[in-house]
Coordinates of C-alpha atoms in Angstrom, one line a residue:
Chain A
M1 CA -19.7 -11.3 -72.8
K2 CA -21.4 -14.6 -73.7
Q3 CA -24.0 -16.5 -71.8
N4 CA -22.7 -19.2 -69.6
E5 CA -23.6 -22.8 -70.5
S6 CA -22.8 -24.5 -67.3
E7 CA -26.0 -23.4 -65.5
G8 CA -27.7 -26.7 -65.6
L9 CA -25.1 -28.6 -63.6
L10 CA -26.8 -28.1 -60.3
L11 CA -30.3 -27.2 -61.2
D12 CA -32.0 -30.4 -62.0
A13 CA -32.1 -32.0 -58.5
V14 CA -33.0 -29.0 -56.3
D15 CA -34.1 -25.4 -56.9
V16 CA -30.8 -23.7 -56.4
S17 CA -32.4 -20.3 -55.9
D18 CA -34.2 -21.5 -52.8
V19 CA -31.0 -23.0 -51.4
I20 CA -28.8 -19.9 -51.9
N21 CA -31.5 -17.5 -50.9
G22 CA -31.6 -19.3 -47.6
I23 CA -28.0 -18.4 -46.8
P24 CA -27.8 -15.2 -44.8
H25 CA -24.8 -13.9 -46.8
G26 CA -24.2 -12.9 -50.4
V27 CA -23.8 -16.0 -52.6
A28 CA -22.7 -16.4 -56.2
L29 CA -22.3 -19.4 -58.3
I30 CA -19.6 -19.0 -60.9
D31 CA -18.0 -21.2 -63.5
K32 CA -14.4 -22.1 -64.3
D33 CA -13.9 -18.8 -66.1
L34 CA -15.2 -16.9 -63.1
R35 CA -18.4 -15.9 -64.9
I36 CA -21.5 -15.6 -62.8
F37 CA -24.5 -17.8 -63.4
R38 CA -26.5 -17.3 -60.2
M39 CA -26.6 -14.8 -57.3
N40 CA -28.8 -14.8 -54.3
R41 CA -31.0 -11.9 -53.3
I42 CA -28.6 -10.6 -50.6
L43 CA -25.8 -10.3 -53.2
E44 CA -28.2 -8.7 -55.7
V45 CA -28.9 -6.0 -53.1
M46 CA -25.2 -5.7 -52.3
T47 CA -24.1 -5.3 -56.0
G48 CA -27.2 -3.5 -57.2
Y49 CA -27.5 -5.9 -60.2
S50 CA -30.1 -8.6 -60.7
T51 CA -28.8 -12.1 -61.7
N52 CA -30.2 -11.7 -65.2
E53 CA -28.3 -8.5 -65.8
V54 CA -24.9 -10.0 -64.9
Q55 CA -25.3 -13.6 -66.0
G56 CA -22.2 -14.6 -68.0
I57 CA -20.2 -11.7 -66.8
Q58 CA -16.9 -12.1 -64.9
C59 CA -17.6 -11.9 -61.2
N60 CA -15.1 -9.2 -60.4
Y61 CA -17.0 -6.7 -62.5
A62 CA -20.3 -7.4 -60.7
L63 CA -18.8 -7.8 -57.2
R64 CA -16.3 -5.0 -57.5
T65 CA -13.9 -6.9 -55.3
D66 CA -10.2 -6.5 -54.8
C67 CA -9.5 -10.3 -54.6
D68 CA -10.4 -11.5 -58.1
E69 CA -6.8 -12.7 -58.7
L70 CA -7.1 -14.9 -55.6
L71 CA -10.3 -16.4 -56.9
N72 CA -8.4 -17.9 -59.7
K73 CA -6.3 -19.7 -57.1
A74 CA -9.4 -21.1 -55.5
L75 CA -10.2 -23.0 -58.7
N76 CA -6.9 -24.7 -58.5
N77 CA -7.0 -25.3 -54.7
G78 CA -7.2 -29.0 -54.9
G79 CA -10.8 -29.2 -54.2
G80 CA -10.8 -27.5 -50.8
P81 CA -12.4 -24.2 -50.0
L82 CA -10.4 -21.1 -49.9
I83 CA -11.1 -18.2 -47.6
L84 CA -10.1 -14.7 -48.7
E85 CA -10.5 -11.4 -47.0
G86 CA -10.9 -8.2 -49.0
S87 CA -13.4 -5.5 -49.8
V88 CA -16.2 -4.9 -52.3
I89 CA -17.8 -1.6 -53.2
D90 CA -21.6 -2.0 -52.8
A91 CA -24.4 -0.4 -54.6
N92 CA -24.4 2.5 -52.2
R93 CA -20.7 3.2 -53.1
K94 CA -19.7 2.0 -49.6
K95 CA -16.5 0.0 -49.3
V96 CA -17.5 -3.1 -47.4
S97 CA -15.0 -5.4 -45.8
V98 CA -15.8 -9.0 -46.8
R99 CA -14.7 -12.5 -46.2
I100 CA -15.1 -14.6 -49.4
T101 CA -15.3 -18.4 -49.0
A102 CA -14.8 -19.9 -52.4
S103 CA -15.7 -23.6 -52.6
P104 CA -15.2 -25.6 -55.8
L105 CA -18.2 -27.5 -56.9
K106 CA -17.7 -30.5 -59.2
G107 CA -20.3 -30.8 -61.9
R108 CA -21.8 -34.3 -62.4
E109 CA -21.6 -34.3 -66.2
S110 CA -18.5 -32.2 -66.6
A111 CA -15.0 -32.4 -65.4
D112 CA -14.9 -28.6 -65.0
D113 CA -15.2 -27.1 -61.6
N114 CA -17.6 -24.4 -60.7
L115 CA -17.2 -22.2 -57.6
L116 CA -19.6 -21.3 -54.9
L117 CA -18.8 -17.9 -53.4
V118 CA -20.1 -16.9 -50.1
I119 CA -19.5 -13.3 -49.5
E120 CA -19.8 -12.3 -45.8
D121 CA -19.9 -8.7 -44.6
I122 CA -17.3 -8.5 -41.9
S123 CA -17.1 -4.7 -41.7
M124 CA -18.5 -4.8 -38.2
L125 CA -15.8 -7.1 -37.0
K126 CA -13.2 -4.9 -38.6
E127 CA -14.1 -2.0 -36.4
M128 CA -11.6 -2.2 -33.7
D129 CA -13.6 -0.3 -31.1
I130 CA -16.3 -3.0 -31.2
K131 CA -13.7 -5.7 -30.7
L132 CA -12.2 -3.8 -27.7
Q133 CA -15.3 -2.6 -26.1
G134 CA -17.1 -5.9 -25.8
S135 CA -20.7 -6.7 -26.7
P136 CA -22.6 -4.5 -29.1
E137 CA -25.5 -3.9 -26.7
K138 CA -23.1 -2.5 -24.1
K139 CA -21.8 -0.1 -26.7
A140 CA -25.2 0.8 -28.1
L141 CA -26.9 1.4 -24.8
L142 CA -24.6 3.7 -22.8
G143 CA -25.8 4.9 -19.4
N144 CA -25.9 4.2 -15.7
S145 CA -29.3 5.7 -14.9
S146 CA -31.8 3.4 -13.3
K147 CA -34.3 3.8 -16.1
L148 CA -31.8 2.7 -18.7
Q149 CA -30.4 -0.1 -16.5
E150 CA -33.9 -1.5 -16.3
I151 CA -34.0 -1.8 -20.1
I152 CA -30.4 -3.3 -20.2
E153 CA -31.4 -5.9 -17.6
L154 CA -34.4 -6.9 -19.6
L155 CA -32.4 -7.1 -22.9
P156 CA -31.6 -10.8 -22.5
V157 CA -35.2 -11.6 -21.9
F158 CA -36.2 -9.6 -25.0
A159 CA -33.5 -11.4 -27.0
Y160 CA -34.4 -14.9 -25.8
T161 CA -37.9 -14.9 -27.1
D162 CA -39.4 -14.4 -30.6
A163 CA -42.5 -12.5 -29.2
T164 CA -43.2 -9.2 -30.9
L165 CA -41.8 -6.2 -29.0
L166 CA -43.1 -2.7 -29.0
I167 CA -40.5 0.0 -28.2
T168 CA -41.8 3.3 -27.3
G169 CA -40.0 6.5 -26.5
E170 CA -39.5 10.0 -27.7
T171 CA -37.5 10.7 -30.9
G172 CA -33.8 10.3 -30.5
T173 CA -33.9 8.1 -27.4
G174 CA -32.3 5.1 -29.2
K175 CA -35.2 2.9 -30.1
D176 CA -33.3 1.7 -33.2
L177 CA -30.2 0.9 -31.1
L178 CA -32.2 -1.1 -28.7
A179 CA -33.9 -3.1 -31.5
E180 CA -30.5 -3.8 -33.1
A181 CA -28.9 -4.7 -29.7
I182 CA -31.8 -7.2 -29.1
H183 CA -31.3 -8.7 -32.6
K184 CA -27.6 -9.0 -32.1
S185 CA -28.1 -10.8 -28.7
S186 CA -30.7 -13.1 -30.1
K187 CA -30.3 -16.5 -31.9
R188 CA -31.2 -14.6 -35.1
A189 CA -28.1 -12.5 -34.9
K190 CA -26.5 -14.3 -37.9
Y191 CA -29.4 -13.4 -40.1
P192 CA -30.3 -9.9 -41.3
F193 CA -31.6 -7.0 -39.2
I194 CA -33.8 -5.0 -41.5
K195 CA -35.2 -1.6 -40.5
V196 CA -38.1 0.0 -42.2
N197 CA -39.4 3.5 -41.4
C198 CA -43.1 3.3 -42.0
G199 CA -43.4 7.0 -41.9
A200 CA -40.6 7.7 -44.5
I201 CA -42.0 5.6 -47.4
P202 CA -45.1 6.8 -49.4
E203 CA -48.2 4.9 -48.6
T204 CA -48.5 3.6 -52.1
L205 CA -45.0 2.1 -52.1
L206 CA -45.1 0.8 -48.6
E207 CA -46.9 -2.5 -49.3
S208 CA -44.5 -3.4 -52.1
E209 CA -41.6 -2.3 -50.0
L210 CA -42.7 -4.6 -47.1
F211 CA -44.1 -7.6 -48.8
G212 CA -42.5 -7.3 -52.3
H213 CA -44.1 -7.8 -55.6
V214 CA -43.9 -10.0 -58.7
R215 CA -43.2 -8.8 -62.1
G216 CA -46.2 -7.2 -63.7
A217 CA -48.1 -6.7 -60.4
F218 CA -48.6 -3.0 -61.3
T219 CA -47.4 -0.5 -63.9
G220 CA -43.6 -0.2 -63.6
A221 CA -43.1 -3.5 -61.8
N222 CA -40.6 -4.8 -64.4
A223 CA -39.0 -7.3 -62.1
D224 CA -39.7 -9.4 -59.0
K225 CA -38.9 -7.5 -55.8
P226 CA -38.4 -9.5 -52.6
G227 CA -39.6 -7.0 -50.1
M228 CA -38.3 -6.4 -46.6
F229 CA -40.2 -9.4 -45.0
R230 CA -38.3 -11.7 -47.3
L231 CA -35.0 -9.9 -47.0
A232 CA -35.3 -10.3 -43.2
Q233 CA -36.0 -14.0 -43.5
G234 CA -34.6 -15.7 -40.4
G235 CA -33.6 -12.4 -38.9
T236 CA -35.4 -9.4 -37.3
L237 CA -37.6 -6.9 -39.0
F238 CA -37.8 -3.6 -37.2
L239 CA -40.7 -1.4 -38.2
T240 CA -40.1 2.0 -36.8
E241 CA -42.8 4.7 -36.6
I242 CA -45.4 1.9 -36.7
G243 CA -48.0 4.6 -35.7
D244 CA -47.7 5.9 -39.3
L245 CA -48.6 2.6 -40.8
P246 CA -51.8 3.0 -43.0
L247 CA -54.9 1.2 -41.7
Q248 CA -55.0 -1.0 -44.9
L249 CA -51.5 -2.3 -44.2
Q250 CA -52.3 -2.8 -40.5
V251 CA -54.7 -5.5 -41.5
K252 CA -52.1 -7.2 -43.7
L253 CA -49.5 -7.0 -41.0
L254 CA -51.9 -8.5 -38.5
T255 CA -52.6 -11.4 -40.9
V256 CA -48.9 -12.0 -41.4
L257 CA -48.3 -12.0 -37.7
D258 CA -51.1 -14.5 -37.2
D259 CA -50.5 -16.8 -40.1
K260 CA -46.7 -16.4 -40.4
E261 CA -47.0 -16.2 -44.2
F262 CA -48.0 -13.7 -46.8
Y263 CA -48.6 -13.1 -50.4
P264 CA -46.3 -10.6 -52.3
L265 CA -48.2 -8.1 -54.4
G266 CA -49.6 -9.7 -57.5
S267 CA -48.5 -13.2 -56.5
S268 CA -50.6 -16.3 -55.7
K269 CA -47.8 -18.0 -54.0
K270 CA -47.6 -17.9 -50.3
I271 CA -44.3 -17.0 -48.7
K272 CA -43.4 -18.2 -45.2
A273 CA -42.3 -15.4 -42.9
D274 CA -39.7 -16.6 -40.4
I275 CA -39.0 -13.3 -38.8
R276 CA -38.9 -11.7 -35.4
L277 CA -40.9 -8.5 -35.5
I278 CA -39.9 -5.5 -33.4
T279 CA -41.8 -2.2 -33.8
G280 CA -41.1 1.2 -32.5
T281 CA -43.0 4.5 -32.2
H282 CA -42.7 7.9 -30.7
R283 CA -46.5 8.3 -30.9
D284 CA -49.0 7.5 -28.2
L285 CA -50.6 4.4 -29.7
R286 CA -53.4 4.5 -27.1
Q287 CA -54.4 7.9 -28.4
L288 CA -54.3 6.7 -32.0
L289 CA -56.6 3.8 -31.0
D290 CA -59.1 6.3 -29.6
E291 CA -58.9 8.4 -32.8
G292 CA -59.5 5.3 -34.8
K293 CA -56.1 5.6 -36.6
F294 CA -54.7 2.4 -35.2
R295 CA -56.3 -1.1 -35.0
E296 CA -56.9 -2.3 -31.5
D297 CA -56.3 -6.0 -32.5
L298 CA -52.9 -5.1 -34.0
Y299 CA -52.0 -3.0 -31.0
Y300 CA -52.5 -5.9 -28.7
R301 CA -50.6 -8.2 -31.1
L302 CA -47.6 -5.8 -31.2
N303 CA -47.7 -5.1 -27.5
V304 CA -46.8 -8.6 -26.3
L305 CA -43.5 -7.2 -24.9
R306 CA -43.0 -3.6 -24.3
A307 CA -39.9 -1.4 -23.6
H308 CA -40.0 2.3 -23.0
M309 CA -36.8 4.2 -23.8
P310 CA -36.4 7.0 -21.3
A311 CA -36.0 10.6 -22.5
L312 CA -32.5 12.0 -21.9
R313 CA -33.7 14.6 -19.4
E314 CA -35.0 11.7 -17.2
R315 CA -31.5 10.0 -17.3
G316 CA -29.7 12.4 -14.9
D317 CA -25.9 11.9 -15.0
D318 CA -26.1 9.9 -18.2
V319 CA -25.8 13.3 -20.0
L320 CA -22.2 13.6 -18.7
L321 CA -21.3 10.1 -19.6
L322 CA -22.7 10.6 -23.1
M323 CA -21.0 13.9 -23.5
N324 CA -17.7 12.2 -22.7
H325 CA -18.4 9.3 -25.0
F326 CA -19.3 11.5 -28.0
L327 CA -16.4 13.8 -27.3
K328 CA -14.1 10.8 -27.5
E329 CA -15.8 9.6 -30.7
F330 CA -15.6 12.9 -32.5
N331 CA -12.1 13.5 -31.3
N332 CA -11.1 10.2 -33.0
N333 CA -13.2 10.8 -36.1
L334 CA -12.0 14.3 -36.7
G335 CA -8.4 13.9 -35.4
K336 CA -8.9 16.5 -32.7
K337 CA -7.3 16.7 -29.3
I338 CA -10.0 18.3 -27.2
K339 CA -9.5 17.5 -23.6
G340 CA -12.8 18.5 -22.1
F341 CA -15.5 21.0 -21.5
A342 CA -15.4 24.4 -19.7
S343 CA -17.4 24.2 -16.5
S344 CA -20.0 26.7 -17.8
S345 CA -20.6 24.5 -20.9
I346 CA -21.0 21.4 -18.7
D347 CA -23.5 23.2 -16.5
Y348 CA -25.4 24.5 -19.4
L349 CA -25.6 21.1 -21.1
L350 CA -26.7 19.5 -17.9
R351 CA -29.6 22.0 -17.6
Y352 CA -30.7 21.8 -21.2
E353 CA -33.9 19.9 -21.9
Y354 CA -32.9 18.0 -25.0
P355 CA -36.2 17.7 -26.9
G356 CA -34.2 15.7 -29.5
N357 CA -32.7 13.5 -26.7
V358 CA -29.4 11.6 -27.3
R359 CA -29.5 12.3 -31.0
E360 CA -29.6 16.0 -30.2
L361 CA -26.8 15.7 -27.7
R362 CA -24.7 13.9 -30.2
N363 CA -25.2 16.6 -32.8
I364 CA -24.4 19.3 -30.2
I365 CA -21.1 17.7 -29.3
E366 CA -20.3 17.1 -33.0
H367 CA -21.0 20.8 -33.7
A368 CA -18.9 21.8 -30.8
V369 CA -15.9 19.5 -31.7
N370 CA -16.0 20.8 -35.2
I371 CA -16.1 24.5 -34.2
C372 CA -13.6 24.3 -31.3
Q373 CA -10.1 25.1 -32.4
G374 CA -8.6 24.9 -28.9
T375 CA -8.5 22.1 -26.3
I376 CA -11.6 23.0 -24.2
I377 CA -15.1 23.4 -25.4
Q378 CA -16.5 26.7 -24.3
M379 CA -20.0 28.1 -24.3
G380 CA -19.3 29.8 -27.6
H381 CA -18.7 26.5 -29.3
L382 CA -22.1 25.2 -28.6
P383 CA -24.8 25.6 -31.3
S384 CA -26.5 29.0 -31.1
Y385 CA -30.0 27.6 -31.1
I386 CA -29.5 26.0 -27.7
L387 CA -28.0 29.2 -26.3
S388 CA -30.8 31.5 -27.4
P389 CA -33.0 32.5 -24.5
G390 CA -36.3 30.6 -24.1
E391 CA -38.9 29.9 -21.5
D392 CA -37.4 26.6 -20.7
R393 CA -33.9 27.9 -20.3
K394 CA -33.1 28.4 -16.7
N395 CA -30.5 30.5 -15.0
T396 CA -28.7 31.6 -18.1
E397 CA -27.8 34.9 -16.6
Q398 CA -26.2 33.1 -13.7
L399 CA -24.2 30.9 -16.0
S400 CA -23.0 33.8 -18.1
E401 CA -21.2 35.0 -15.0
A402 CA -19.3 31.8 -14.7
I403 CA -15.6 31.9 -15.7
D404 CA -14.8 29.3 -18.3
E405 CA -12.1 27.1 -16.9
P406 CA -11.1 23.6 -18.1
T407 CA -13.0 20.9 -16.3
V408 CA -12.7 17.1 -16.7
I409 CA -16.0 15.6 -17.4
G410 CA -17.3 13.7 -14.4
A411 CA -15.8 16.1 -12.0
S412 CA -19.0 18.0 -11.7
K413 CA -22.1 15.9 -11.5
K414 CA -24.5 18.0 -9.6
K415 CA -26.6 21.1 -10.6
F416 CA -25.1 24.0 -8.8
A417 CA -26.6 27.3 -7.7
S418 CA -23.4 29.4 -7.9
W419 CA -19.8 29.4 -9.1
A420 CA -18.6 29.2 -5.6
E421 CA -20.4 25.9 -5.1
I422 CA -19.0 24.5 -8.3
E423 CA -15.5 25.5 -7.3
K424 CA -15.9 24.1 -3.8
S425 CA -17.2 20.8 -5.2
R426 CA -14.4 20.6 -7.7
I427 CA -11.8 21.1 -5.0
L428 CA -13.4 18.4 -2.9
E429 CA -13.7 15.9 -5.8
T430 CA -10.1 16.5 -6.8
M431 CA -8.8 16.1 -3.3
M432 CA -10.8 12.8 -3.0
E433 CA -9.2 11.7 -6.3
T434 CA -5.7 12.4 -5.2
G435 CA -6.2 11.0 -1.8
G436 CA -5.7 14.3 -0.1
N437 CA -2.4 15.1 -1.9
R438 CA -2.5 18.9 -2.3
S439 CA 0.3 19.2 -4.8
E440 CA -1.3 16.6 -7.1
A441 CA -4.7 18.2 -6.6
A442 CA -3.3 21.7 -7.5
L443 CA -1.7 20.2 -10.6
K444 CA -5.0 18.6 -11.6
L445 CA -6.9 21.8 -11.1
G446 CA -4.3 23.9 -13.0
W447 CA -3.6 26.1 -9.9
S448 CA -0.4 26.7 -7.9
R449 CA -0.2 25.0 -4.6
S450 CA -0.7 28.4 -2.8
T451 CA -3.9 29.2 -4.8
L452 CA -5.3 25.8 -3.8
W453 CA -4.3 26.4 -0.2
R454 CA -5.9 29.9 -0.3
K455 CA -9.2 28.5 -1.8
I456 CA -9.3 25.6 0.7
K457 CA -9.0 28.2 3.5
H458 CA -11.6 30.5 1.8
Y459 CA -14.2 27.7 1.6
G460 CA -13.5 26.3 5.0
L461 CA -12.4 22.9 3.7
E462 CA -9.6 22.3 6.1
Chain B
M1 CA -16.5 17.3 -74.1
K2 CA -13.6 15.4 -72.4
I3 CA -14.4 11.9 -71.2
L4 CA -12.2 9.7 -69.0
V5 CA -12.9 5.9 -68.7
T6 CA -11.1 3.8 -66.1
V7 CA -10.0 0.7 -68.0
A8 CA -8.6 -2.8 -67.5
A9 CA -7.6 -4.2 -70.9
D10 CA -10.6 -3.5 -73.1
Y11 CA -13.2 -3.3 -70.3
I12 CA -14.2 -0.7 -67.8
A13 CA -12.1 -1.3 -64.7
S14 CA -14.2 -2.9 -61.9
R15 CA -12.9 -0.5 -59.3
F16 CA -12.0 3.2 -59.4
D17 CA -9.4 2.9 -56.6
L18 CA -7.7 -0.1 -58.1
C19 CA -7.5 1.2 -61.7
T20 CA -4.0 1.7 -63.2
E21 CA -5.0 2.7 -66.7
V22 CA -7.4 5.3 -68.1
L23 CA -8.7 6.2 -71.5
I24 CA -9.1 9.9 -72.2
A25 CA -11.1 11.0 -75.2
Q26 CA -11.9 14.5 -76.3
F27 CA -14.8 15.3 -78.7
N28 CA -15.9 18.5 -80.4
E29 CA -19.5 19.6 -80.6
D30 CA -19.9 17.6 -83.8
K31 CA -18.8 14.6 -81.9
T32 CA -15.5 14.2 -83.8
G33 CA -12.1 14.4 -82.3
P34 CA -8.7 12.8 -82.1
A35 CA -8.2 9.1 -81.2
P36 CA -8.6 8.5 -77.5
R37 CA -5.3 8.3 -75.6
T38 CA -4.4 5.8 -73.0
V39 CA -2.7 6.9 -69.8
L40 CA -0.9 4.5 -67.6
L41 CA -0.9 5.5 -63.9
P42 CA 2.1 4.9 -61.6
G43 CA -0.1 2.8 -59.4
P44 CA -3.6 2.3 -58.1
S45 CA -4.7 5.4 -56.1
A46 CA -8.2 7.0 -56.1
D47 CA -6.7 10.3 -54.8
E48 CA -4.2 10.5 -57.7
L49 CA -6.9 9.6 -60.2
C50 CA -9.1 12.4 -58.9
S51 CA -6.1 14.8 -59.2
L52 CA -5.6 13.7 -62.8
I53 CA -9.3 14.1 -63.6
L54 CA -9.3 17.7 -62.4
K55 CA -5.9 18.5 -64.0
E56 CA -7.2 17.2 -67.3
N57 CA -10.5 19.2 -67.0
I58 CA -12.5 16.0 -67.5
D59 CA -16.3 16.5 -68.0
V60 CA -17.5 12.9 -67.7
V61 CA -15.9 10.0 -65.9
V62 CA -17.1 6.4 -66.6
C63 CA -16.0 3.9 -64.1
G64 CA -17.0 0.7 -62.2
G65 CA -17.3 0.8 -58.4
I66 CA -16.3 4.1 -56.8
E67 CA -16.4 5.0 -53.1
D68 CA -18.9 7.6 -52.1
S69 CA -16.4 10.1 -50.9
F70 CA -14.6 10.2 -54.2
F71 CA -17.9 10.2 -56.1
K72 CA -19.1 13.2 -54.1
Y73 CA -15.8 15.0 -54.4
L74 CA -15.9 14.7 -58.2
V75 CA -19.6 15.7 -58.4
W76 CA -18.8 18.7 -56.2
K77 CA -16.0 19.6 -58.7
K78 CA -18.7 19.6 -61.4
V79 CA -17.6 16.3 -63.0
V80 CA -20.3 14.0 -64.2
V81 CA -19.6 10.5 -62.8
I82 CA -21.3 7.5 -64.4
D83 CA -20.4 4.6 -62.1
R84 CA -21.1 0.9 -61.7
V85 CA -20.8 0.5 -65.5
I86 CA -19.9 -3.0 -66.8
G87 CA -18.7 -3.5 -70.4
L88 CA -16.3 -2.5 -73.1
S89 CA -14.7 0.9 -72.7
S90 CA -15.2 1.7 -76.4
K91 CA -18.9 1.0 -76.2
A92 CA -19.1 3.2 -73.1
L93 CA -17.5 6.1 -74.9
Q94 CA -20.0 5.7 -77.8
L95 CA -23.0 5.6 -75.4
V96 CA -21.8 8.7 -73.5
L97 CA -21.7 10.6 -76.8
E98 CA -25.2 9.4 -77.5
E99 CA -26.2 10.4 -74.0
R100 CA -27.5 6.9 -73.4
L101 CA -25.1 5.7 -70.7
H102 CA -26.4 5.6 -67.1
A103 CA -25.1 4.5 -63.8
G104 CA -25.3 0.7 -63.2
A105 CA -25.5 0.0 -66.9
V106 CA -24.4 -3.4 -68.2
I107 CA -23.4 -2.8 -71.8

């Protein structure tokens, strides 16, 4: 595959790299034979190839798209742009739905047209549930508890400003979801949201990962690397587990926040940092300050706005809501038809402490939906580690006496002392739902009308 | 060693799931063997292609983009998958024999 010769058409007046790198989607410049001669950084990340590697190669090989035939039409589209929808397989082997806008570019010294391809990731739009369920923040932050509602009410305030935000909260409470919801509600939503886990990257690589490096900056730096600050340009950078950030990098981060610019490793050229920074941690930063592991000046710089994600055990009835939500999600994903939980399972899950918070609840429901072969999730379908007796498990003996019967989630929202109380409450709730219609209530409860009548009499509910 | 390359004309096909033609080559330990044969598929289908790969007892698959689920499935079935390769299929075969082909290679 030969080197393309039409590269010079656009390059003399402006630095094309700067222009196309400023576009928040994948961008490729291709010639009349559909050969690539320039890609922006986002497309390089998407395809896994650098521009140098694929220069002169037909774009369908590098993009791995299913609309290469249509691109040919774009060249003969009478000068107007052509919008195509299809998919590409990215460097992570993920099939990504994309919208490709192909705009012909007329060269000044040549009659041949080139094409500007803008490749927009529309996989999110393609997910029907997002379309149907409204705004992403509503989907992300599910719950009616007062503590979560406080956060949701503040979300527009957090989204409106560019001030740094510190999100605290235990592991699994949804700090990432909040950060992403804020990004999606902000004016930066069309630009990237980049998440970096400061605790997951080795200290030696973290600086290069965040700020990038130039070729030859250190042994093994064979090519320029943009770094997350540059990839997030115009958008939001979420640094999670900020408490694990090494002291040396804390200084650099502080400088970036103050000066809004930084030097990539080994470079003498300053890069402007137009990003909104959100940080998250499950650690007590105050304690880290006292231990000398976190800089006080950075702490105050990051702590301009603060949001605390409540632990699941503090969110009361949200557990039921989330159980219902995850059950629906995994039913859809796994093609199951599970109707609900046995009352004993509900009661046990309501009492469980959830040290891993929402993430743990999600995993528990996923486990149960996978294991359950019937239509009701029983105690035996829950993971064994949560059922094993421990000091923090309460009233397990009492629960074991409970008879497993199908219960619709939401029917039982209180913590009960006995089965009789549960049953009484279920009868009352069902009667309320049916407006006092005993036949309908009996049907809903799965009893005959006479059994319901007998139980109503037994509990003195007449 | 039995090698399968997904092809489009003389090049490695850009996508595993859209490929309608494969090249199958078998080599002895001394790296000699019969001429590679071309198999035309009834239509593009990643599932059908996976079945063919297993039926033919392929050791190494060379392809362009492949979805993670198919990649993992083939790896689980002990097939070596070298993906995201761009270039001539004949060159790819040669590089596999020389154990010099890697994922993401532009040859």
